[in-house]
Structure formats: structure tokens, C-alpha cells
PDB file of C-alpha atoms and ligand atoms in Angstrom:
ATOM      1  CA  MET A   1     192.656 -49.104 -71.218  1.00  0.00           C
ATOM      2  CA  ALA A   2     193.380 -47.086 -74.334  1.00  0.00           C
ATOM      3  CA  SER A   3     191.792 -48.219 -77.521  1.00  0.00           C
ATOM      4  CA  GLY A   4     193.904 -50.385 -79.765  1.00  0.00           C
ATOM      5  CA  ALA A   5     196.059 -49.012 -82.503  1.00  0.00           C
ATOM      6  CA  THR A   6     194.443 -48.792 -85.854  1.00  0.00           C
ATOM      7  CA  LEU A   7     196.434 -49.971 -88.773  1.00  0.00           C
ATOM      8  CA  ALA A   8     195.690 -49.001 -92.285  1.00  0.00           C
ATOM      9  CA  SER A   9     197.156 -49.566 -95.670  1.00  0.00           C
ATOM     10  CA  LYS A  10     198.863 -46.757 -97.509  1.00  0.00           C
ATOM     11  CA  SER A  11     195.617 -45.214 -98.700  1.00  0.00           C
ATOM     12  CA  ALA A  12     194.695 -44.131 -95.180  1.00  0.00           C
ATOM     13  CA  LEU A  13     194.689 -40.515 -94.209  1.00  0.00           C
ATOM     14  CA  PRO A  14     194.193 -39.153 -90.719  1.00  0.00           C
ATOM     15  CA  GLY A  15     190.757 -38.494 -89.372  1.00  0.00           C
ATOM     16  CA  ALA A  16     189.715 -37.450 -85.890  1.00  0.00           C
ATOM     17  CA  GLY A  17     190.803 -40.127 -83.454  1.00  0.00           C
ATOM     18  CA  GLY A  18     191.459 -42.827 -85.995  1.00  0.00           C
ATOM     19  CA  ILE A  19     191.730 -43.474 -89.661  1.00  0.00           C
ATOM     20  CA  LYS A  20     189.760 -42.435 -92.617  1.00  0.00           C
ATOM     21  CA  THR A  21     190.289 -43.984 -95.983  1.00  0.00           C
ATOM     22  CA  VAL A  22     189.885 -41.560 -98.843  1.00  0.00           C
ATOM     23  CA  SER A  23     190.337 -41.874-102.545  1.00  0.00           C
ATOM     24  CA  ALA A  24     193.637 -40.712-104.000  1.00  0.00           C
ATOM     25  CA  GLY A  25     193.973 -36.996-104.463  1.00  0.00           C
ATOM     26  CA  SER A  26     190.992 -36.031-102.341  1.00  0.00           C
ATOM     27  CA  SER A  27     192.914 -34.153 -99.670  1.00  0.00           C
ATOM     28  CA  GLY A  28     192.677 -30.473-100.477  1.00  0.00           C
ATOM     29  CA  ARG A  29     195.495 -28.094-101.167  1.00  0.00           C
ATOM     30  CA  ALA A  30     193.754 -24.812-100.485  1.00  0.00           C
ATOM     31  CA  ALA A  31     195.389 -21.939 -98.640  1.00  0.00           C
ATOM     32  CA  ALA A  32     196.772 -23.056 -95.289  1.00  0.00           C
ATOM     33  CA  ASP A  33     194.555 -20.870 -93.168  1.00  0.00           C
ATOM     34  CA  ALA A  34     191.350 -21.712 -94.973  1.00  0.00           C
ATOM     35  CA  ASP A  35     190.864 -25.169 -93.535  1.00  0.00           C
ATOM     36  CA  PRO A  36     191.951 -26.073 -89.993  1.00  0.00           C
ATOM     37  CA  ASN A  37     192.045 -29.727 -91.065  1.00  0.00           C
ATOM     38  CA  GLN A  38     194.520 -28.990 -93.831  1.00  0.00           C
ATOM     39  CA  PRO A  39     197.737 -30.838 -93.112  1.00  0.00           C
ATOM     40  CA  LEU A  40     200.625 -28.772 -91.845  1.00  0.00           C
ATOM     41  CA  LEU A  41     202.971 -30.872 -93.944  1.00  0.00           C
ATOM     42  CA  ASP A  42     201.840 -32.551 -97.131  1.00  0.00           C
ATOM     43  CA  VAL A  43     204.212 -35.048 -98.744  1.00  0.00           C
ATOM     44  CA  ARG A  44     202.939 -36.376-102.053  1.00  0.00           C
ATOM     45  CA  GLY A  45     204.370 -39.098-104.253  1.00  0.00           C
ATOM     46  CA  VAL A  46     207.927 -38.275-103.296  1.00  0.00           C
ATOM     47  CA  THR A  47     210.651 -40.180-105.085  1.00  0.00           C
ATOM     48  CA  ILE A  48     214.197 -39.148-104.293  1.00  0.00           C
ATOM     49  CA  GLN A  49     217.193 -40.345-106.244  1.00  0.00           C
ATOM     50  CA  TYR A  50     220.885 -39.802-105.781  1.00  0.00           C
ATOM     51  CA  LYS A  51     223.034 -39.665-108.876  1.00  0.00           C
ATOM     52  CA  THR A  52     226.478 -40.992-108.171  1.00  0.00           C
ATOM     53  CA  GLN A  53     229.203 -41.315-110.814  1.00  0.00           C
ATOM     54  CA  ARG A  54     228.244 -44.899-111.547  1.00  0.00           C
ATOM     55  CA  HIS A  55     224.745 -45.410-110.218  1.00  0.00           C
ATOM     56  CA  LEU A  56     221.350 -43.910-109.813  1.00  0.00           C
ATOM     57  CA  VAL A  57     220.236 -44.739-106.269  1.00  0.00           C
ATOM     58  CA  THR A  58     216.510 -44.579-105.580  1.00  0.00           C
ATOM     59  CA  ALA A  59     216.264 -43.738-101.880  1.00  0.00           C
ATOM     60  CA  THR A  60     212.470 -43.324-101.587  1.00  0.00           C
ATOM     61  CA  TYR A  61     209.758 -44.288-104.028  1.00  0.00           C
ATOM     62  CA  ARG A  62     206.468 -42.388-104.248  1.00  0.00           C
ATOM     63  CA  VAL A  63     206.141 -41.759-100.538  1.00  0.00           C
ATOM     64  CA  GLY A  64     203.119 -39.818 -99.373  1.00  0.00           C
ATOM     65  CA  PHE A  65     201.830 -38.749 -95.971  1.00  0.00           C
ATOM     66  CA  ASN A  66     200.331 -35.830 -94.099  1.00  0.00           C
ATOM     67  CA  VAL A  67     201.382 -34.356 -90.795  1.00  0.00           C
ATOM     68  CA  LEU A  68     198.788 -32.424 -88.803  1.00  0.00           C
ATOM     69  CA  GLN A  69     199.420 -29.710 -86.242  1.00  0.00           C
ATOM     70  CA  GLY A  70     200.454 -31.287 -82.945  1.00  0.00           C
ATOM     71  CA  ASP A  71     201.237 -34.707 -84.430  1.00  0.00           C
ATOM     72  CA  ARG A  72     204.120 -36.728 -83.124  1.00  0.00           C
ATOM     73  CA  PHE A  73     204.594 -38.276 -86.531  1.00  0.00           C
ATOM     74  CA  VAL A  74     207.130 -41.073 -86.674  1.00  0.00           C
ATOM     75  CA  VAL A  75     208.670 -42.432 -89.862  1.00  0.00           C
ATOM     76  CA  LEU A  76     209.788 -45.965 -89.081  1.00  0.00           C
ATOM     77  CA  GLY A  77     211.830 -48.197 -91.319  1.00  0.00           C
ATOM     78  CA  PRO A  78     215.022 -50.217 -91.498  1.00  0.00           C
ATOM     79  CA  SER A  79     218.410 -48.690 -92.077  1.00  0.00           C
ATOM     80  CA  GLY A  80     218.859 -47.495 -95.653  1.00  0.00           C
ATOM     81  CA  CYS A  81     215.147 -47.131 -96.443  1.00  0.00           C
ATOM     82  CA  GLY A  82     215.468 -43.399 -97.023  1.00  0.00           C
ATOM     83  CA  LYS A  83     214.345 -41.905 -93.708  1.00  0.00           C
ATOM     84  CA  SER A  84     217.157 -39.363 -93.492  1.00  0.00           C
ATOM     85  CA  THR A  85     216.750 -38.591 -97.187  1.00  0.00           C
ATOM     86  CA  LEU A  86     213.074 -37.861 -96.664  1.00  0.00           C
ATOM     87  CA  LEU A  87     213.775 -35.672 -93.661  1.00  0.00           C
ATOM     88  CA  LYS A  88     216.420 -33.729 -95.588  1.00  0.00           C
ATOM     89  CA  ALA A  89     213.884 -33.139 -98.351  1.00  0.00           C
ATOM     90  CA  VAL A  90     211.363 -31.810 -95.814  1.00  0.00           C
ATOM     91  CA  GLY A  91     214.187 -29.672 -94.443  1.00  0.00           C
ATOM     92  CA  GLY A  92     214.695 -28.295 -97.959  1.00  0.00           C
ATOM     93  CA  TYR A  93     218.255 -29.589 -98.257  1.00  0.00           C
ATOM     94  CA  LEU A  94     217.438 -31.707-101.289  1.00  0.00           C
ATOM     95  CA  GLN A  95     214.689 -31.737-103.875  1.00  0.00           C
ATOM     96  CA  PRO A  96     212.460 -34.687-104.802  1.00  0.00           C
ATOM     97  CA  THR A  97     213.014 -36.234-108.204  1.00  0.00           C
ATOM     98  CA  GLU A  98     209.271 -36.743-108.417  1.00  0.00           C
ATOM     99  CA  GLY A  99     206.381 -35.506-106.280  1.00  0.00           C
ATOM    100  CA  GLU A 100     206.196 -32.512-103.981  1.00  0.00           C
ATOM    101  CA  ILE A 101     206.380 -31.423-100.372  1.00  0.00           C
ATOM    102  CA  ARG A 102     204.310 -28.554 -99.027  1.00  0.00           C
ATOM    103  CA  LEU A 103     204.353 -26.828 -95.668  1.00  0.00           C
ATOM    104  CA  LYS A 104     201.167 -24.859 -94.968  1.00  0.00           C
ATOM    105  CA  GLY A 105     200.383 -25.207 -98.641  1.00  0.00           C
ATOM    106  CA  GLU A 106     203.705 -23.718 -99.778  1.00  0.00           C
ATOM    107  CA  LEU A 107     206.145 -25.768-101.841  1.00  0.00           C
ATOM    108  CA  ILE A 108     209.357 -26.420 -99.958  1.00  0.00           C
ATOM    109  CA  LYS A 109     212.236 -25.143-102.043  1.00  0.00           C
ATOM    110  CA  LYS A 110     214.996 -24.468 -99.537  1.00  0.00           C
ATOM    111  CA  PRO A 111     215.795 -24.691 -95.820  1.00  0.00           C
ATOM    112  CA  GLY A 112     214.037 -22.247 -93.521  1.00  0.00           C
ATOM    113  CA  PRO A 113     213.597 -21.394 -89.830  1.00  0.00           C
ATOM    114  CA  ASP A 114     210.105 -22.922 -89.962  1.00  0.00           C
ATOM    115  CA  ARG A 115     211.738 -26.388 -90.100  1.00  0.00           C
ATOM    116  CA  ILE A 116     214.562 -27.135 -87.695  1.00  0.00           C
ATOM    117  CA  MET A 117     216.519 -30.399 -87.585  1.00  0.00           C
ATOM    118  CA  VAL A 118     217.954 -32.309 -84.662  1.00  0.00           C
ATOM    119  CA  PHE A 119     220.448 -34.995 -85.607  1.00  0.00           C
ATOM    120  CA  GLN A 120     221.843 -38.088 -83.949  1.00  0.00           C
ATOM    121  CA  GLU A 121     225.411 -36.825 -83.757  1.00  0.00           C
ATOM    122  CA  PHE A 122     226.733 -35.212 -80.584  1.00  0.00           C
ATOM    123  CA  ASP A 123     228.822 -32.705 -82.538  1.00  0.00           C
ATOM    124  CA  GLN A 124     225.884 -30.528 -83.617  1.00  0.00           C
ATOM    125  CA  LEU A 125     226.847 -27.807 -81.161  1.00  0.00           C
ATOM    126  CA  LEU A 126     229.426 -25.117 -81.705  1.00  0.00           C
ATOM    127  CA  PRO A 127     232.269 -26.184 -79.394  1.00  0.00           C
ATOM    128  CA  TRP A 128     233.547 -22.655 -78.822  1.00  0.00           C
ATOM    129  CA  LYS A 129     230.174 -21.395 -77.616  1.00  0.00           C
ATOM    130  CA  THR A 130     228.492 -22.030 -74.265  1.00  0.00           C
ATOM    131  CA  VAL A 131     225.146 -23.784 -73.951  1.00  0.00           C
ATOM    132  CA  LEU A 132     223.378 -20.415 -73.739  1.00  0.00           C
ATOM    133  CA  GLU A 133     225.277 -19.034 -76.730  1.00  0.00           C
ATOM    134  CA  ASN A 134     224.554 -22.168 -78.742  1.00  0.00           C
ATOM    135  CA  VAL A 135     220.814 -21.937 -78.101  1.00  0.00           C
ATOM    136  CA  ALA A 136     220.676 -18.173 -78.698  1.00  0.00           C
ATOM    137  CA  PHE A 137     222.856 -18.296 -81.830  1.00  0.00           C
ATOM    138  CA  PRO A 138     220.231 -19.205 -84.487  1.00  0.00           C
ATOM    139  CA  LEU A 139     217.711 -16.843 -82.901  1.00  0.00           C
ATOM    140  CA  LYS A 140     220.166 -14.002 -83.469  1.00  0.00           C
ATOM    141  CA  THR A 141     221.625 -14.992 -86.829  1.00  0.00           C
ATOM    142  CA  THR A 142     218.214 -15.521 -88.431  1.00  0.00           C
ATOM    143  CA  GLY A 143     217.087 -12.175 -87.063  1.00  0.00           C
ATOM    144  CA  THR A 144     214.270 -13.897 -85.183  1.00  0.00           C
ATOM    145  CA  LEU A 145     215.079 -11.934 -82.020  1.00  0.00           C
ATOM    146  CA  HIS A 146     217.455  -9.222 -80.874  1.00  0.00           C
ATOM    147  CA  ALA A 147     220.320 -10.161 -78.583  1.00  0.00           C
ATOM    148  CA  LYS A 148     218.606  -9.632 -75.250  1.00  0.00           C
ATOM    149  CA  ALA A 149     215.325 -11.247 -76.228  1.00  0.00           C
ATOM    150  CA  ALA A 150     217.262 -14.130 -77.808  1.00  0.00           C
ATOM    151  CA  GLN A 151     219.118 -14.727 -74.545  1.00  0.00           C
ATOM    152  CA  GLU A 152     215.875 -14.685 -72.585  1.00  0.00           C
ATOM    153  CA  ARG A 153     214.135 -17.087 -74.897  1.00  0.00           C
ATOM    154  CA  ALA A 154     217.217 -19.336 -74.974  1.00  0.00           C
ATOM    155  CA  MET A 155     217.221 -19.446 -71.153  1.00  0.00           C
ATOM    156  CA  ASP A 156     213.530 -20.388 -71.117  1.00  0.00           C
ATOM    157  CA  TYR A 157     214.186 -23.401 -73.326  1.00  0.00           C
ATOM    158  CA  ILE A 158     217.361 -24.345 -71.477  1.00  0.00           C
ATOM    159  CA  LYS A 159     215.236 -24.444 -68.323  1.00  0.00           C
ATOM    160  CA  MET A 160     212.690 -26.625 -70.051  1.00  0.00           C
ATOM    161  CA  VAL A 161     215.345 -29.226 -70.821  1.00  0.00           C
ATOM    162  CA  ASN A 162     216.641 -28.988 -67.228  1.00  0.00           C
ATOM    163  CA  LEU A 163     220.027 -27.541 -68.055  1.00  0.00           C
ATOM    164  CA  SER A 164     219.870 -24.160 -66.288  1.00  0.00           C
ATOM    165  CA  LYS A 165     222.908 -24.995 -64.190  1.00  0.00           C
ATOM    166  CA  PHE A 166     224.902 -25.647 -67.331  1.00  0.00           C
ATOM    167  CA  ALA A 167     223.928 -22.528 -69.294  1.00  0.00           C
ATOM    168  CA  HIS A 168     227.500 -21.237 -69.164  1.00  0.00           C
ATOM    169  CA  SER A 169     229.207 -24.583 -69.732  1.00  0.00           C
ATOM    170  CA  TYR A 170     230.925 -25.557 -72.959  1.00  0.00           C
ATOM    171  CA  PRO A 171     229.726 -28.598 -74.944  1.00  0.00           C
ATOM    172  CA  HIS A 172     232.858 -30.676 -74.284  1.00  0.00           C
ATOM    173  CA  THR A 173     232.022 -30.727 -70.561  1.00  0.00           C
ATOM    174  CA  LEU A 174     228.573 -32.264 -71.176  1.00  0.00           C
ATOM    175  CA  SER A 175     227.449 -35.885 -71.567  1.00  0.00           C
ATOM    176  CA  GLY A 176     225.912 -37.118 -74.807  1.00  0.00           C
ATOM    177  CA  GLY A 177     222.406 -36.860 -73.357  1.00  0.00           C
ATOM    178  CA  MET A 178     223.018 -33.306 -72.197  1.00  0.00           C
ATOM    179  CA  LYS A 179     224.346 -32.314 -75.606  1.00  0.00           C
ATOM    180  CA  GLN A 180     221.192 -33.713 -77.199  1.00  0.00           C
ATOM    181  CA  ARG A 181     219.109 -31.717 -74.727  1.00  0.00           C
ATOM    182  CA  VAL A 182     220.939 -28.571 -75.835  1.00  0.00           C
ATOM    183  CA  ALA A 183     220.337 -29.447 -79.502  1.00  0.00           C
ATOM    184  CA  ILE A 184     216.634 -29.960 -78.733  1.00  0.00           C
ATOM    185  CA  ALA A 185     216.434 -26.685 -76.774  1.00  0.00           C
ATOM    186  CA  ARG A 186     218.160 -24.852 -79.622  1.00  0.00           C
ATOM    187  CA  ALA A 187     215.746 -26.273 -82.188  1.00  0.00           C
ATOM    188  CA  MET A 188     212.647 -25.666 -80.065  1.00  0.00           C
ATOM    189  CA  ALA A 189     213.712 -22.122 -79.163  1.00  0.00           C
ATOM    190  CA  MET A 190     213.286 -21.263 -82.829  1.00  0.00           C
ATOM    191  CA  GLU A 191     209.653 -22.294 -82.406  1.00  0.00           C
ATOM    192  CA  PRO A 192     209.548 -23.886 -85.850  1.00  0.00           C
ATOM    193  CA  ASP A 193     206.299 -25.024 -87.460  1.00  0.00           C
ATOM    194  CA  ILE A 194     207.711 -28.510 -87.418  1.00  0.00           C
ATOM    195  CA  LEU A 195     210.627 -30.048 -85.576  1.00  0.00           C
ATOM    196  CA  LEU A 196     212.558 -32.607 -87.631  1.00  0.00           C
ATOM    197  CA  MET A 197     214.346 -35.256 -85.579  1.00  0.00           C
ATOM    198  CA  ASP A 198     216.629 -37.773 -87.271  1.00  0.00           C
ATOM    199  CA  GLU A 199     217.203 -40.635 -84.815  1.00  0.00           C
ATOM    200  CA  PRO A 200     218.123 -38.084 -82.132  1.00  0.00           C
ATOM    201  CA  PHE A 201     218.583 -40.673 -79.375  1.00  0.00           C
ATOM    202  CA  ALA A 202     220.160 -43.491 -81.383  1.00  0.00           C
ATOM    203  CA  ALA A 203     223.703 -42.832 -80.189  1.00  0.00           C
ATOM    204  CA  LEU A 204     222.787 -42.723 -76.493  1.00  0.00           C
ATOM    205  CA  ASP A 205     223.066 -45.566 -74.004  1.00  0.00           C
ATOM    206  CA  ALA A 206     219.807 -47.448 -73.398  1.00  0.00           C
ATOM    207  CA  LEU A 207     218.902 -45.816 -70.063  1.00  0.00           C
ATOM    208  CA  THR A 208     219.633 -42.285 -71.239  1.00  0.00           C
ATOM    209  CA  ARG A 209     217.673 -42.984 -74.379  1.00  0.00           C
ATOM    210  CA  VAL A 210     214.567 -43.941 -72.387  1.00  0.00           C
ATOM    211  CA  ARG A 211     214.942 -40.853 -70.237  1.00  0.00           C
ATOM    212  CA  MET A 212     215.279 -38.602 -73.267  1.00  0.00           C
ATOM    213  CA  GLN A 213     212.174 -40.146 -74.801  1.00  0.00           C
ATOM    214  CA  ASP A 214     210.276 -39.419 -71.582  1.00  0.00           C
ATOM    215  CA  GLU A 215     211.578 -35.856 -71.538  1.00  0.00           C
ATOM    216  CA  LEU A 216     210.583 -35.275 -75.143  1.00  0.00           C
ATOM    217  CA  LEU A 217     207.048 -36.478 -74.368  1.00  0.00           C
ATOM    218  CA  ALA A 218     206.922 -34.241 -71.280  1.00  0.00           C
ATOM    219  CA  LEU A 219     207.974 -31.281 -73.429  1.00  0.00           C
ATOM    220  CA  TRP A 220     205.289 -32.152 -75.921  1.00  0.00           C
ATOM    221  CA  ASP A 221     202.717 -32.199 -73.118  1.00  0.00           C
ATOM    222  CA  GLU A 222     203.860 -28.713 -72.174  1.00  0.00           C
ATOM    223  CA  ILE A 223     204.174 -27.094 -75.602  1.00  0.00           C
ATOM    224  CA  ARG A 224     202.294 -29.342 -78.068  1.00  0.00           C
ATOM    225  CA  PHE A 225     204.782 -28.798 -80.851  1.00  0.00           C
ATOM    226  CA  THR A 226     204.623 -30.749 -84.116  1.00  0.00           C
ATOM    227  CA  VAL A 227     207.409 -33.237 -84.650  1.00  0.00           C
ATOM    228  CA  LEU A 228     208.462 -35.444 -87.534  1.00  0.00           C
ATOM    229  CA  PHE A 229     210.601 -38.078 -85.876  1.00  0.00           C
ATOM    230  CA  VAL A 230     212.614 -40.696 -87.737  1.00  0.00           C
ATOM    231  CA  THR A 231     213.717 -43.968 -86.185  1.00  0.00           C
ATOM    232  CA  HIS A 232     214.541 -47.575 -87.049  1.00  0.00           C
ATOM    233  CA  SER A 233     213.468 -48.722 -83.575  1.00  0.00           C
ATOM    234  CA  ILE A 234     209.980 -50.217 -83.315  1.00  0.00           C
ATOM    235  CA  PRO A 235     209.695 -49.698 -79.498  1.00  0.00           C
ATOM    236  CA  GLU A 236     210.837 -46.089 -79.882  1.00  0.00           C
ATOM    237  CA  ALA A 237     208.267 -45.485 -82.625  1.00  0.00           C
ATOM    238  CA  ILE A 238     205.473 -46.918 -80.464  1.00  0.00           C
ATOM    239  CA  LYS A 239     206.571 -44.852 -77.486  1.00  0.00           C
ATOM    240  CA  ILE A 240     207.088 -41.528 -79.243  1.00  0.00           C
ATOM    241  CA  GLY A 241     204.564 -41.605 -82.055  1.00  0.00           C
ATOM    242  CA  SER A 242     200.964 -40.506 -82.031  1.00  0.00           C
ATOM    243  CA  ARG A 243     201.047 -41.695 -85.642  1.00  0.00           C
ATOM    244  CA  ILE A 244     203.503 -43.975 -87.378  1.00  0.00           C
ATOM    245  CA  LEU A 245     204.363 -44.352 -91.051  1.00  0.00           C
ATOM    246  CA  LEU A 246     206.014 -47.644 -91.965  1.00  0.00           C
ATOM    247  CA  LEU A 247     208.515 -47.614 -94.792  1.00  0.00           C
ATOM    248  CA  SER A 248     209.666 -50.753 -96.568  1.00  0.00           C
ATOM    249  CA  PRO A 249     213.338 -51.630 -96.879  1.00  0.00           C
ATOM    250  CA  HIS A 250     215.314 -49.922 -99.642  1.00  0.00           C
ATOM    251  CA  PRO A 251     213.970 -48.189-101.633  1.00  0.00           C
ATOM    252  CA  GLY A 252     211.567 -46.818 -99.042  1.00  0.00           C
ATOM    253  CA  GLN A 253     207.908 -47.120 -99.944  1.00  0.00           C
ATOM    254  CA  VAL A 254     204.933 -46.651 -97.663  1.00  0.00           C
ATOM    255  CA  LYS A 255     203.860 -49.960 -96.203  1.00  0.00           C
ATOM    256  CA  ALA A 256     201.241 -48.706 -93.804  1.00  0.00           C
ATOM    257  CA  GLU A 257     200.099 -45.860 -91.622  1.00  0.00           C
ATOM    258  CA  ILE A 258     199.125 -46.316 -87.995  1.00  0.00           C
ATOM    259  CA  ASN A 259     196.982 -43.393 -87.062  1.00  0.00           C
ATOM    260  CA  SER A 260     196.159 -44.077 -83.451  1.00  0.00           C
ATOM    261  CA  VAL A 261     199.014 -45.264 -81.283  1.00  0.00           C
ATOM    262  CA  PRO A 262     198.116 -45.751 -77.593  1.00  0.00           C
ATOM    263  CA  ARG A 263     200.099 -43.343 -75.432  1.00  0.00           C
ATOM    264  CA  GLY A 264     202.064 -44.506 -72.388  1.00  0.00           C
ATOM    265  CA  GLN A 265     201.327 -48.171 -73.055  1.00  0.00           C
ATOM    266  CA  GLU A 266     204.710 -49.134 -74.437  1.00  0.00           C
ATOM    267  CA  ASN A 267     205.161 -51.953 -71.935  1.00  0.00           C
ATOM    268  CA  SER A 268     201.673 -53.402 -72.398  1.00  0.00           C
ATOM    269  CA  ASN A 269     200.725 -56.613 -74.185  1.00  0.00           C
ATOM    270  CA  GLU A 270     198.909 -54.451 -76.672  1.00  0.00           C
ATOM    271  CA  ALA A 271     202.101 -52.585 -77.578  1.00  0.00           C
ATOM    272  CA  ALA A 272     204.013 -55.852 -77.838  1.00  0.00           C
ATOM    273  CA  ALA A 273     201.389 -57.175 -80.244  1.00  0.00           C
ATOM    274  CA  LEU A 274     201.545 -53.964 -82.258  1.00  0.00           C
ATOM    275  CA  GLY A 275     205.342 -54.264 -82.329  1.00  0.00           C
ATOM    276  CA  ARG A 276     205.118 -57.799 -83.692  1.00  0.00           C
ATOM    277  CA  GLU A 277     202.591 -56.730 -86.272  1.00  0.00           C
ATOM    278  CA  ILE A 278     204.821 -53.866 -87.394  1.00  0.00           C
ATOM    279  CA  HIS A 279     207.814 -56.181 -87.576  1.00  0.00           C
ATOM    280  CA  GLU A 280     205.925 -58.625 -89.746  1.00  0.00           C
ATOM    281  CA  MET A 281     204.711 -55.868 -92.037  1.00  0.00           C
ATOM    282  CA  LEU A 282     208.144 -54.353 -92.423  1.00  0.00           C
ATOM    283  CA  PHE A 283     209.862 -57.575 -93.286  1.00  0.00           C
ATOM    284  CA  ALA A 284     207.029 -59.550 -94.902  1.00  0.00           C
ATOM    285  CA  ASP A 285     208.601 -59.472 -98.350  1.00  0.00           C
ATOM    286  CA  GLN A 286     212.065 -60.410 -97.261  1.00  0.00           C
ATOM    287  CA  ILE A 287     213.285 -63.858 -98.176  1.00  0.00           C
ATOM    288  CA  GLU A 288     214.168 -65.858 -95.090  1.00  0.00           C
ATOM    289  CA  GLU A 289     217.562 -67.483 -95.163  1.00  0.00           C
ATOM    290  CA  ALA A 290     217.240 -71.203 -95.655  1.00  0.00           C
ATOM    291  CA  PRO A 291     217.989 -73.073 -92.436  1.00  0.00           C
ATOM    292  CA  ASN A 292     221.001 -75.348 -92.417  1.00  0.00           C
ATOM    293  CA  ALA A 293     220.108 -78.820 -93.586  1.00  0.00           C
TER     294      ALA A 293
HETATM  295  N1  ADP B   1     224.604 -38.713-100.719  1.00  0.00           N
HETATM  296  C1  ADP B   1     224.219 -39.924-101.166  1.00  0.00           C
HETATM  297  N2  ADP B   1     224.662 -40.390-102.356  1.00  0.00           N
HETATM  298  C2  ADP B   1     224.270 -41.605-102.816  1.00  0.00           C
HETATM  299  N3  ADP B   1     223.452 -42.430-102.156  1.00  0.00           N
HETATM  300  C3  ADP B   1     222.987 -42.026-100.953  1.00  0.00           C
HETATM  301  C4  ADP B   1     223.342 -40.753-100.388  1.00  0.00           C
HETATM  302  N4  ADP B   1     222.746 -40.631 -99.190  1.00  0.00           N
HETATM  303  C5  ADP B   1     222.032 -41.755 -99.002  1.00  0.00           C
HETATM  304  N5  ADP B   1     222.175 -42.595-100.046  1.00  0.00           N
HETATM  305  C6  ADP B   1     221.530 -43.893-100.225  1.00  0.00           C
HETATM  306  O1  ADP B   1     220.123 -43.702-100.168  1.00  0.00           O
HETATM  307  C7  ADP B   1     219.510 -44.747 -99.454  1.00  0.00           C
HETATM  308  C8  ADP B   1     218.749 -44.163 -98.274  1.00  0.00           C
HETATM  309  O2  ADP B   1     219.669 -43.594 -97.350  1.00  0.00           O
HETATM  310  P1  ADP B   1     219.202 -42.868 -96.011  1.00  0.00           P
HETATM  311  O3  ADP B   1     218.214 -41.827 -96.351  1.00  0.00           O
HETATM  312  O4  ADP B   1     220.427 -42.440 -95.303  1.00  0.00           O
HETATM  313  O5  ADP B   1     218.485 -44.067 -95.233  1.00  0.00           O
HETATM  314  P2  ADP B   1     218.103 -44.210 -93.672  1.00  0.00           P
HETATM  315  O6  ADP B   1     218.202 -42.864 -93.050  1.00  0.00           O
HETATM  316  O7  ADP B   1     216.732 -44.776 -93.673  1.00  0.00           O
HETATM  317  O8  ADP B   1     219.087 -45.186 -93.085  1.00  0.00           O
HETATM  318  C9  ADP B   1     220.620 -45.716 -99.055  1.00  0.00           C
HETATM  319  O9  ADP B   1     220.707 -46.740-100.022  1.00  0.00           O
HETATM  320  C10 ADP B   1     221.851 -44.845 -99.089  1.00  0.00           C
HETATM  321  O10 ADP B   1     222.992 -45.614 -99.377  1.00  0.00           O
HETATM  322 MG1   MG B   2     219.319 -42.198 -91.437  1.00  0.00          MG
END
């Protein structure tokens, strides 16, 4: 039986095999190569606000966490708590109002091929390009590889997501799950430092969703990539995550970090208990509706 999950308050930072509580500001920010324990991604005190014509919307408030190489790091929180906002900031598509985000010690200022996003929507693919062309496209346009090498690498990743037979098919002929597989292959083919996944399976039917989760874990077993995965589903977080960050409802603040999630135990009593605990933590502050008299 795997050891139980360890839950820690927001001060916890990852340590080998569990949690280590450290005082604020004690995690180093030296050059990325100097310290193998340096986080790959370092998010510190990140507040993100949207200025609309009438309002200032605070999407996240002083969120901080670290992602280490090989983590399956899940950000879990209810709809509207700023998960997508946070992911877009890591992607470099928007800048924090306060705080900073560093990848390998470097401040993130703009999007780059070291961070590739996979979204929920099925229309991420170019409809006029085949599966192979879709996967090879960013490899070519970013100058990562020349045409032939790009095609070869694209085919490798298409194989990995079990779509070889569909390499020359167009997106409109594929199911939602297959389209997501192509989007994942395209992102992984870029071999980014960190894969950013924004509820990638949320629009799929329940059975396909479970299968895609299994496939993602199998891919991770094969390649050991680093993924920052956003979801509002507690069971999905427990299944996918090696570590989970809980965000409170709007505006998103860190509620807790779970630094040791048992793998492959999602149907166990232990996972159910963890799920209940997470649920209680997420919604502890919410006022219950008064029952009818
Ligand atoms: N472009 C925007 N302009 C104004 N407010 C926004 C914008 N995008 C998101 N928000 C607001 O920011 C908050 C967080 O949104 P989002 O990051 O999409 O949450 P989540 O992904 O967790 O559902 C929400 O209140 C949302 O309405
Ligand atoms: Mg979202």
C-alpha cells in the first residue's frame, strides 16, 4: 500500500518524497544549473488583475508554488478561481500585477517554445492541415527542426499517442479524444521544459476522459516530462497529480499543497478520504445555504 498523501499548509515546499516546511523566501534563486534541486518553475506571490472598463478583477492573489523537473503538478480549484489566468501567465501571455514567475531562474516575459499549452477546446488544430502536418507545424515554424527531421519527430509522437493510422487524416474526421491526442502529440513533440495543460479532458465524455488520463500517465512513464495541469475535478487531480496545489474560490489563493499523492490508487478508500479532505478545504469558508424551515 502506498503511503498516505501528505497535506501541508501554504508554507510547504517540496522535499524528497514528502513535504518540507521552510521559512518564507528561503528557496534559492541561483542559476538554474547550479542546484539540481532548484525548481524548474518558480511562481512567487503572483497576483493577476484584469482591468475592464468598469471593474478591476483580481483573478489570483499572491499565489506561490514551485514545480520540479518531472512533477505532474496539478492546480486544482473551482471554476473562476484563476487557474487559466495563472497558466496563461506561466505561458507568458499575460504579466502578473504583483510577484514574478521564473523558468530555470529566468523571468518569464513572453511566450516561448519552452512552454507549450494544451487547451480544452477541440478546435486547437489547423483544420486545413493533416494530423502529421499539424504536429510538424510548430517544429518547422519555430525553426526547431528542418522539414524532414520535423516530420520524423512528429511521426514519433503521433505513434506515441496511438494515431499512426490517422497521420494523413484531417481534424474534422477525428473524434474529440483523437483531436486531443493530436494536440498533446503536437505539444510534446516540441519537447518543452514544461507542458501546460488547461483542463485538456474536460470536454470529453466520461469514458474517453478516463482513457485519456491513463494515456497521459503512460506517456509520462515513458518520457518523464514535466507537466503543469489545471483542473476543477478532484478525482482527476488525485489521479493525474504527483503534487496538487489547492486554490480557493475567486480570487484564487493557495489553500494548501499536497506533495505526495499516491499513484494508481484513485479508487481506494485512501483516495476517497483525500478527496473529501480536499473538498472540505476548498469550500471550508463558503457559507452554506440555510435549509428550508
Ligand atoms: N479577459 C478577462 N477580463 C476580465 N476578467 C477576466 C478575464 N479572464 C478571466 N477573468 C476573470 O478572472 C477570474 C478567473 O478566471 P479564470 O482564470 O478563467 O478562472 P478558472 O480558469 O479557474 O475558471 C474570473 O473571475 C474571470 O471572470
Ligand atoms: Mg479555466
